[in-house]
C-alpha positions as YAML, in Angstrom:
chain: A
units: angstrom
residues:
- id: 1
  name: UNK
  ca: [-15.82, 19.22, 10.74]
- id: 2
  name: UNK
  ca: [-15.62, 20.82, 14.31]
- id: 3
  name: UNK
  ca: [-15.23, 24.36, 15.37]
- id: 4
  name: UNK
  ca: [-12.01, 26.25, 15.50]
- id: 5
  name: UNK
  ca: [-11.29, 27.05, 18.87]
- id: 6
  name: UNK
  ca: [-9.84, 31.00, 19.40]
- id: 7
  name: UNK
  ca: [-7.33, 31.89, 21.03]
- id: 8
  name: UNK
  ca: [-8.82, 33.31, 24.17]
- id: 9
  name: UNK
  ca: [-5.50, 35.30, 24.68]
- id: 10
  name: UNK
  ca: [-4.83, 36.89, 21.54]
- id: 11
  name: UNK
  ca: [-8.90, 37.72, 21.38]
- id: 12
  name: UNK
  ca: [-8.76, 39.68, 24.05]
- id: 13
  name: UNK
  ca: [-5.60, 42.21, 22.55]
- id: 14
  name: UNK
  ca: [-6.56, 42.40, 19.17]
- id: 15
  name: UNK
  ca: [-9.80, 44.26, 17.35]
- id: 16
  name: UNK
  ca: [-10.71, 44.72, 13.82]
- id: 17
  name: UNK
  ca: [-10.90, 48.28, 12.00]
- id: 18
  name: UNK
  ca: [-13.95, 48.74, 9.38]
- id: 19
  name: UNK
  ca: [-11.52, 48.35, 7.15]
- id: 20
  name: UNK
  ca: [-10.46, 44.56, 8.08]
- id: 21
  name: UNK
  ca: [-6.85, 45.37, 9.47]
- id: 22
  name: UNK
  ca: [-5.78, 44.30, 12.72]
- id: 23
  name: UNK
  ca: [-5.15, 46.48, 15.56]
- id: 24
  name: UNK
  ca: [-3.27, 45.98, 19.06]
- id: 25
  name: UNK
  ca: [-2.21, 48.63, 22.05]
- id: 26
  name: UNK
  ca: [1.22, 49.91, 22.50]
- id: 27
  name: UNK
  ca: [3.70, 48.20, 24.71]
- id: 28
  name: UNK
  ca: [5.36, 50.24, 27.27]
- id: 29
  name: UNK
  ca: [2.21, 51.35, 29.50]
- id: 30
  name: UNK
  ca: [1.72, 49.40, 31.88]
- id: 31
  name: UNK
  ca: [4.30, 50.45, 34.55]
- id: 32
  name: UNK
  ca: [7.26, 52.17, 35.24]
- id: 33
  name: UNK
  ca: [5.53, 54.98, 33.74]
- id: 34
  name: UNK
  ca: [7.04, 57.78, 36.20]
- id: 35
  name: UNK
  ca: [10.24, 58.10, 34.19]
- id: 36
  name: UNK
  ca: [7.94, 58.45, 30.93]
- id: 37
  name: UNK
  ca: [7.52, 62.21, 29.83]
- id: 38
  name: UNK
  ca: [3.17, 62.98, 29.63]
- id: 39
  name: UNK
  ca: [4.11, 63.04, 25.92]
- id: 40
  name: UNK
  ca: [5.15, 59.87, 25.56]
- id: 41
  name: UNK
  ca: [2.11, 58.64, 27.69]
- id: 42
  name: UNK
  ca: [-0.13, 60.18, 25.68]
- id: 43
  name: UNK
  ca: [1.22, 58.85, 22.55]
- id: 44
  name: UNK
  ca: [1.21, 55.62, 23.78]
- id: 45
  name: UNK
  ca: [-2.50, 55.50, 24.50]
- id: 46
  name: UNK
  ca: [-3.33, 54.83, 20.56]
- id: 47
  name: UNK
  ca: [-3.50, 52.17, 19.04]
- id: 48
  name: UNK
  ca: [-1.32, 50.57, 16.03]
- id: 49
  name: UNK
  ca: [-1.91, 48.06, 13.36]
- id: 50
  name: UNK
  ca: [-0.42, 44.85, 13.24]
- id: 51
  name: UNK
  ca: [2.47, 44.62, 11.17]
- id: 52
  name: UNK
  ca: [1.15, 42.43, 7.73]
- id: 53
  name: UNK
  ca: [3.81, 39.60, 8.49]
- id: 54
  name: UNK
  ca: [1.98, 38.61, 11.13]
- id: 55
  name: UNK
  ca: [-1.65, 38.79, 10.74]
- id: 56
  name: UNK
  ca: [-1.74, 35.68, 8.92]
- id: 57
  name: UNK
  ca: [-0.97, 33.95, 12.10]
- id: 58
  name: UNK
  ca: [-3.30, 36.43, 14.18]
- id: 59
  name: UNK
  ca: [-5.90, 35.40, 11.65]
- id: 60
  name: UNK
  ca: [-5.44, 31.52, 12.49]
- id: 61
  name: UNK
  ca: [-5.48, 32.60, 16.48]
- id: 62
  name: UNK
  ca: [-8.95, 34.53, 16.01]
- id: 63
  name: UNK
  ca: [-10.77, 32.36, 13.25]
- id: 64
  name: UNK
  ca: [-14.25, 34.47, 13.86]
- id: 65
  name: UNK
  ca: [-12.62, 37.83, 14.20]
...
């Protein structure tokens, strides 16, 4: 049987916690970000888990993750 290729794409924006869940970045930082109060900014520099509908198909995308 041959290797699984990964998805060099989704590899590089998603990370495993200790715990095994899957976590991304925000959306909305990247530009634009003069209209964006330092608040917001700074909340937006956390990261969030992956919602659980879809890290089955994250999982498939990052076999060795």
């Amino acid at each position: 049987m041959p290797k699984v290729k990964t998805h060099r794409g989704a590899a590089k924006r998603f990370k495993k916690t200790g715990t095994g869940k899957i976590v991304r970045s925000q959306k909305n930082k990247q530009h634009i970000l003069t209209k964006k109060s330092p608040k917001r900014k700074r909340q937006l520099r956390k990261d969030e888990l992956v919602d659980p509908v879809d890290e089955k198909r994250i999982k498939q995308m990052i076999p060795y993750l």
